[in-house]
Amino acid sequence: MTTLIWIVAALVVIGIYLSWTAGRLDRLHTRIDAARAALDAQLLRRASVAQELATAGVLDPAASIVLYQAAHAARQAEEEQREVAESELSQALRAVFAEEPQVEAVRVAPGGEESLGELTAAVRRVPMARRFHNDAVRAARAVRTHRKVRWFRLAGHAPFPMAFEMDDEPPVALGGDAPGRSA
């Protein structure tokens, strides 16, 4: 009789542990979803501000076209092509705002200071949002690689989390690692 009690107690403890692990994994997946939504919002904001700036008439025509096309492609990209399109927008931003004179030309235009401030804020928030998302993915992957999670299928039907890899380096003139600028 005592053996049966010990077996039942062990099964209850194992069940509680597996339930706790499944709950933890569920919370991690929820965290990934929230981080992905925040990343999507920041990417959309960056593309929108870049597109507005490209159509405002404060940039030279060639820079406007390059920036507009990259921002439009980033906003319209399908999920499979999103990382590439966002990387191309980062490259376009670096190309257009490679030097301080271009930034100054935008700054002195009517409404340029506000547009530049919005773009700078958006460009700085994208790497942070991507880092939060990728940290959440890394944590969920670490839990999902445990044998107990695979054996007992504690992840359910949730897809394996994927990191969002893109080029998110900001232009030097917009707050990148330029000498004399605080990042």
mmCIF file of C-alpha atoms in Angstrom:
data_model
loop_
_atom_site.group_PDB
_atom_site.id
_atom_site.type_symbol
_atom_site.label_atom_id
_atom_site.label_comp_id
_atom_site.label_asym_id
_atom_site.label_seq_id
_atom_site.Cartn_x
_atom_site.Cartn_y
_atom_site.Cartn_z
ATOM 1 C CA MET A 1 0.000 0.000 0.000
ATOM 2 C CA THR A 2 2.829 2.460 0.826
ATOM 3 C CA THR A 3 4.470 1.679 -2.503
ATOM 4 C CA LEU A 4 1.287 2.624 -4.291
ATOM 5 C CA ILE A 5 1.110 5.911 -2.344
ATOM 6 C CA TRP A 6 4.727 6.707 -3.266
ATOM 7 C CA ILE A 7 4.074 5.932 -6.928
ATOM 8 C CA VAL A 8 0.974 8.143 -6.967
ATOM 9 C CA ALA A 9 2.891 10.923 -5.161
ATOM 10 C CA ALA A 10 5.759 10.669 -7.667
ATOM 11 C CA LEU A 11 3.328 10.799 -10.583
ATOM 12 C CA VAL A 12 1.605 13.844 -9.092
ATOM 13 C CA VAL A 13 4.960 15.614 -8.644
ATOM 14 C CA ILE A 14 5.988 14.737 -12.204
ATOM 15 C CA GLY A 15 2.602 15.940 -13.492
ATOM 16 C CA ILE A 16 2.940 19.229 -11.620
ATOM 17 C CA TYR A 17 6.468 19.697 -12.970
ATOM 18 C CA LEU A 18 5.379 18.972 -16.543
ATOM 19 C CA SER A 19 2.408 21.314 -16.148
ATOM 20 C CA TRP A 20 4.696 24.051 -14.845
ATOM 21 C CA THR A 21 7.090 23.524 -17.775
ATOM 22 C CA ALA A 22 4.224 23.644 -20.280
ATOM 23 C CA GLY A 23 2.960 26.858 -18.664
ATOM 24 C CA ARG A 24 6.439 28.361 -18.827
ATOM 25 C CA LEU A 25 6.706 27.444 -22.486
ATOM 26 C CA ASP A 26 3.293 28.967 -23.145
ATOM 27 C CA ARG A 27 4.360 32.203 -21.438
ATOM 28 C CA LEU A 28 7.517 32.267 -23.551
ATOM 29 C CA HIS A 29 5.466 31.855 -26.729
ATOM 30 C CA THR A 30 3.180 34.670 -25.578
ATOM 31 C CA ARG A 31 6.274 36.808 -24.960
ATOM 32 C CA ILE A 32 7.498 36.027 -28.487
ATOM 33 C CA ASP A 33 4.130 37.064 -29.937
ATOM 34 C CA ALA A 34 4.190 40.349 -28.014
ATOM 35 C CA ALA A 35 7.802 41.041 -28.979
ATOM 36 C CA ARG A 36 7.041 40.262 -32.628
ATOM 37 C CA ALA A 37 4.085 42.639 -32.586
ATOM 38 C CA ALA A 38 6.317 45.369 -31.109
ATOM 39 C CA LEU A 39 8.999 44.659 -33.722
ATOM 40 C CA ASP A 40 6.437 44.794 -36.535
ATOM 41 C CA ALA A 41 5.144 48.113 -35.204
ATOM 42 C CA GLN A 42 8.647 49.597 -35.070
ATOM 43 C CA LEU A 43 9.490 48.339 -38.565
ATOM 44 C CA LEU A 44 6.248 49.759 -39.926
ATOM 45 C CA ARG A 45 6.890 53.070 -38.187
ATOM 46 C CA ARG A 46 10.422 53.265 -39.620
ATOM 47 C CA ALA A 47 9.195 52.471 -43.143
ATOM 48 C CA SER A 48 6.317 54.957 -42.868
ATOM 49 C CA VAL A 49 8.524 57.786 -41.654
ATOM 50 C CA ALA A 50 11.107 57.022 -44.353
ATOM 51 C CA GLN A 51 8.372 56.995 -46.993
ATOM 52 C CA GLU A 52 6.953 60.308 -45.757
ATOM 53 C CA LEU A 53 10.405 61.866 -45.779
ATOM 54 C CA ALA A 54 11.028 60.573 -49.296
ATOM 55 C CA THR A 55 7.823 62.189 -50.573
ATOM 56 C CA ALA A 56 8.229 65.457 -48.647
ATOM 57 C CA GLY A 57 10.476 67.027 -51.275
ATOM 58 C CA VAL A 58 13.327 67.785 -48.887
ATOM 59 C CA LEU A 59 15.727 65.216 -50.344
ATOM 60 C CA ASP A 60 17.321 65.305 -53.770
ATOM 61 C CA PRO A 61 15.333 63.341 -56.380
ATOM 62 C CA ALA A 62 17.695 60.346 -56.562
ATOM 63 C CA ALA A 63 17.767 59.929 -52.775
ATOM 64 C CA SER A 64 13.980 60.304 -52.645
ATOM 65 C CA ILE A 65 13.481 57.539 -55.195
ATOM 66 C CA VAL A 66 15.907 55.161 -53.484
ATOM 67 C CA LEU A 67 14.382 55.777 -50.070
ATOM 68 C CA TYR A 68 10.780 55.600 -51.297
ATOM 69 C CA GLN A 69 11.292 52.332 -53.169
ATOM 70 C CA ALA A 70 13.036 50.675 -50.224
ATOM 71 C CA ALA A 71 10.407 51.877 -47.743
ATOM 72 C CA HIS A 72 7.564 50.810 -50.025
ATOM 73 C CA ALA A 73 9.138 47.371 -50.533
ATOM 74 C CA ALA A 74 9.558 46.977 -46.761
ATOM 75 C CA ARG A 75 5.921 47.837 -46.123
ATOM 76 C CA GLN A 76 4.605 45.519 -48.856
ATOM 77 C CA ALA A 77 6.954 42.562 -48.297
ATOM 78 C CA GLU A 78 5.532 39.107 -47.704
ATOM 79 C CA GLU A 79 6.588 37.385 -44.481
ATOM 80 C CA GLU A 80 9.223 35.228 -46.238
ATOM 81 C CA GLN A 81 10.875 38.301 -47.780
ATOM 82 C CA ARG A 82 10.464 40.657 -44.837
ATOM 83 C CA GLU A 83 13.984 40.333 -43.435
ATOM 84 C CA VAL A 84 15.553 41.066 -46.828
ATOM 85 C CA ALA A 85 13.270 44.039 -47.504
ATOM 86 C CA GLU A 86 13.939 45.540 -44.071
ATOM 87 C CA SER A 87 17.687 45.064 -44.549
ATOM 88 C CA GLU A 88 17.450 46.849 -47.887
ATOM 89 C CA LEU A 89 15.629 49.733 -46.195
ATOM 90 C CA SER A 90 18.452 49.951 -43.640
ATOM 91 C CA GLN A 91 20.979 50.054 -46.479
ATOM 92 C CA ALA A 92 18.985 52.740 -48.284
ATOM 93 C CA LEU A 93 18.818 54.838 -45.116
ATOM 94 C CA ARG A 94 22.573 54.501 -44.680
ATOM 95 C CA ALA A 95 23.130 55.462 -48.322
ATOM 96 C CA VAL A 96 20.836 58.505 -48.185
ATOM 97 C CA PHE A 97 22.002 59.732 -44.775
ATOM 98 C CA ALA A 98 25.654 58.756 -45.110
ATOM 99 C CA GLU A 99 26.899 62.277 -44.511
ATOM 100 C CA GLU A 100 25.963 65.109 -42.212
ATOM 101 C CA PRO A 101 25.278 67.663 -45.041
ATOM 102 C CA GLN A 102 22.299 65.578 -46.232
ATOM 103 C CA VAL A 103 20.925 65.544 -42.679
ATOM 104 C CA GLU A 104 21.413 69.305 -42.396
ATOM 105 C CA ALA A 105 19.606 69.862 -45.693
ATOM 106 C CA VAL A 106 16.602 67.976 -44.317
ATOM 107 C CA ARG A 107 16.835 69.733 -40.945
ATOM 108 C CA VAL A 108 16.617 73.257 -42.416
ATOM 109 C CA ALA A 109 13.608 72.418 -44.619
ATOM 110 C CA PRO A 110 10.162 73.310 -43.250
ATOM 111 C CA GLY A 111 9.062 70.455 -41.005
ATOM 112 C CA GLY A 112 12.417 68.772 -41.509
ATOM 113 C CA GLU A 113 13.446 68.889 -37.864
ATOM 114 C CA GLU A 114 10.339 66.975 -36.775
ATOM 115 C CA SER A 115 10.641 64.448 -39.605
ATOM 116 C CA LEU A 116 14.290 63.903 -38.824
ATOM 117 C CA GLY A 117 13.501 63.440 -35.142
ATOM 118 C CA GLU A 118 10.838 60.851 -35.944
ATOM 119 C CA LEU A 119 13.159 58.999 -38.304
ATOM 120 C CA THR A 120 16.009 59.027 -35.793
ATOM 121 C CA ALA A 121 13.733 57.661 -33.074
ATOM 122 C CA ALA A 122 12.373 54.969 -35.376
ATOM 123 C CA VAL A 123 15.838 53.965 -36.558
ATOM 124 C CA ARG A 124 17.034 53.635 -32.954
ATOM 125 C CA ARG A 125 14.023 51.618 -31.773
ATOM 126 C CA VAL A 126 14.216 48.913 -34.440
ATOM 127 C CA PRO A 127 17.424 47.276 -33.096
ATOM 128 C CA MET A 128 16.020 47.282 -29.558
ATOM 129 C CA ALA A 129 12.740 45.692 -30.646
ATOM 130 C CA ARG A 130 14.617 43.106 -32.702
ATOM 131 C CA ARG A 131 16.882 42.315 -29.755
ATOM 132 C CA PHE A 132 13.873 41.796 -27.438
ATOM 133 C CA HIS A 133 12.234 39.518 -30.000
ATOM 134 C CA ASN A 134 15.372 37.474 -30.591
ATOM 135 C CA ASP A 135 15.995 37.152 -26.826
ATOM 136 C CA ALA A 136 12.484 35.768 -26.379
ATOM 137 C CA VAL A 137 13.060 33.346 -29.256
ATOM 138 C CA ARG A 138 16.369 32.238 -27.738
ATOM 139 C CA ALA A 139 14.714 31.567 -24.362
ATOM 140 C CA ALA A 140 11.876 29.555 -25.926
ATOM 141 C CA ARG A 141 14.306 27.552 -28.031
ATOM 142 C CA ALA A 142 16.338 26.716 -24.933
ATOM 143 C CA VAL A 143 13.260 25.290 -23.216
ATOM 144 C CA ARG A 144 12.042 23.488 -26.335
ATOM 145 C CA THR A 145 15.336 21.636 -26.781
ATOM 146 C CA HIS A 146 14.919 19.768 -23.478
ATOM 147 C CA ARG A 147 14.067 16.094 -23.879
ATOM 148 C CA LYS A 148 11.071 16.246 -21.562
ATOM 149 C CA VAL A 149 9.484 18.943 -23.732
ATOM 150 C CA ARG A 150 9.950 16.856 -26.873
ATOM 151 C CA TRP A 151 8.971 13.518 -25.307
ATOM 152 C CA PHE A 152 5.773 14.818 -23.744
ATOM 153 C CA ARG A 153 5.068 17.248 -26.612
ATOM 154 C CA LEU A 154 4.670 20.137 -24.216
ATOM 155 C CA ALA A 155 4.993 22.701 -27.007
ATOM 156 C CA GLY A 156 1.772 21.453 -28.543
ATOM 157 C CA HIS A 157 1.304 22.588 -32.119
ATOM 158 C CA ALA A 158 3.182 25.865 -31.720
ATOM 159 C CA PRO A 159 5.672 26.411 -34.540
ATOM 160 C CA PHE A 160 9.355 26.407 -33.668
ATOM 161 C CA PRO A 161 10.263 30.054 -32.984
ATOM 162 C CA MET A 162 12.478 31.760 -35.531
ATOM 163 C CA ALA A 163 14.710 34.747 -34.898
ATOM 164 C CA PHE A 164 14.336 37.866 -37.039
ATOM 165 C CA GLU A 165 17.697 38.468 -38.689
ATOM 166 C CA MET A 166 18.208 41.697 -40.565
ATOM 167 C CA ASP A 167 20.676 44.504 -41.077
ATOM 168 C CA ASP A 168 19.510 47.152 -38.617
ATOM 169 C CA GLU A 169 22.607 49.304 -38.339
ATOM 170 C CA PRO A 170 21.526 52.955 -38.264
ATOM 171 C CA PRO A 171 23.050 55.591 -40.524
ATOM 172 C CA VAL A 172 26.026 57.293 -38.896
ATOM 173 C CA ALA A 173 24.557 60.745 -39.472
ATOM 174 C CA LEU A 174 21.283 59.729 -37.766
ATOM 175 C CA GLY A 175 22.764 58.561 -34.521
ATOM 176 C CA GLY A 176 25.018 55.674 -35.449
ATOM 177 C CA ASP A 177 28.463 55.410 -33.924
ATOM 178 C CA ALA A 178 29.699 58.796 -35.020
ATOM 179 C CA PRO A 179 32.391 60.591 -33.031
ATOM 180 C CA GLY A 180 30.931 63.195 -30.732
ATOM 181 C CA ARG A 181 27.456 61.661 -30.757
ATOM 182 C CA SER A 182 25.832 59.885 -27.889
ATOM 183 C CA ALA A 183 24.146 56.663 -28.934
#
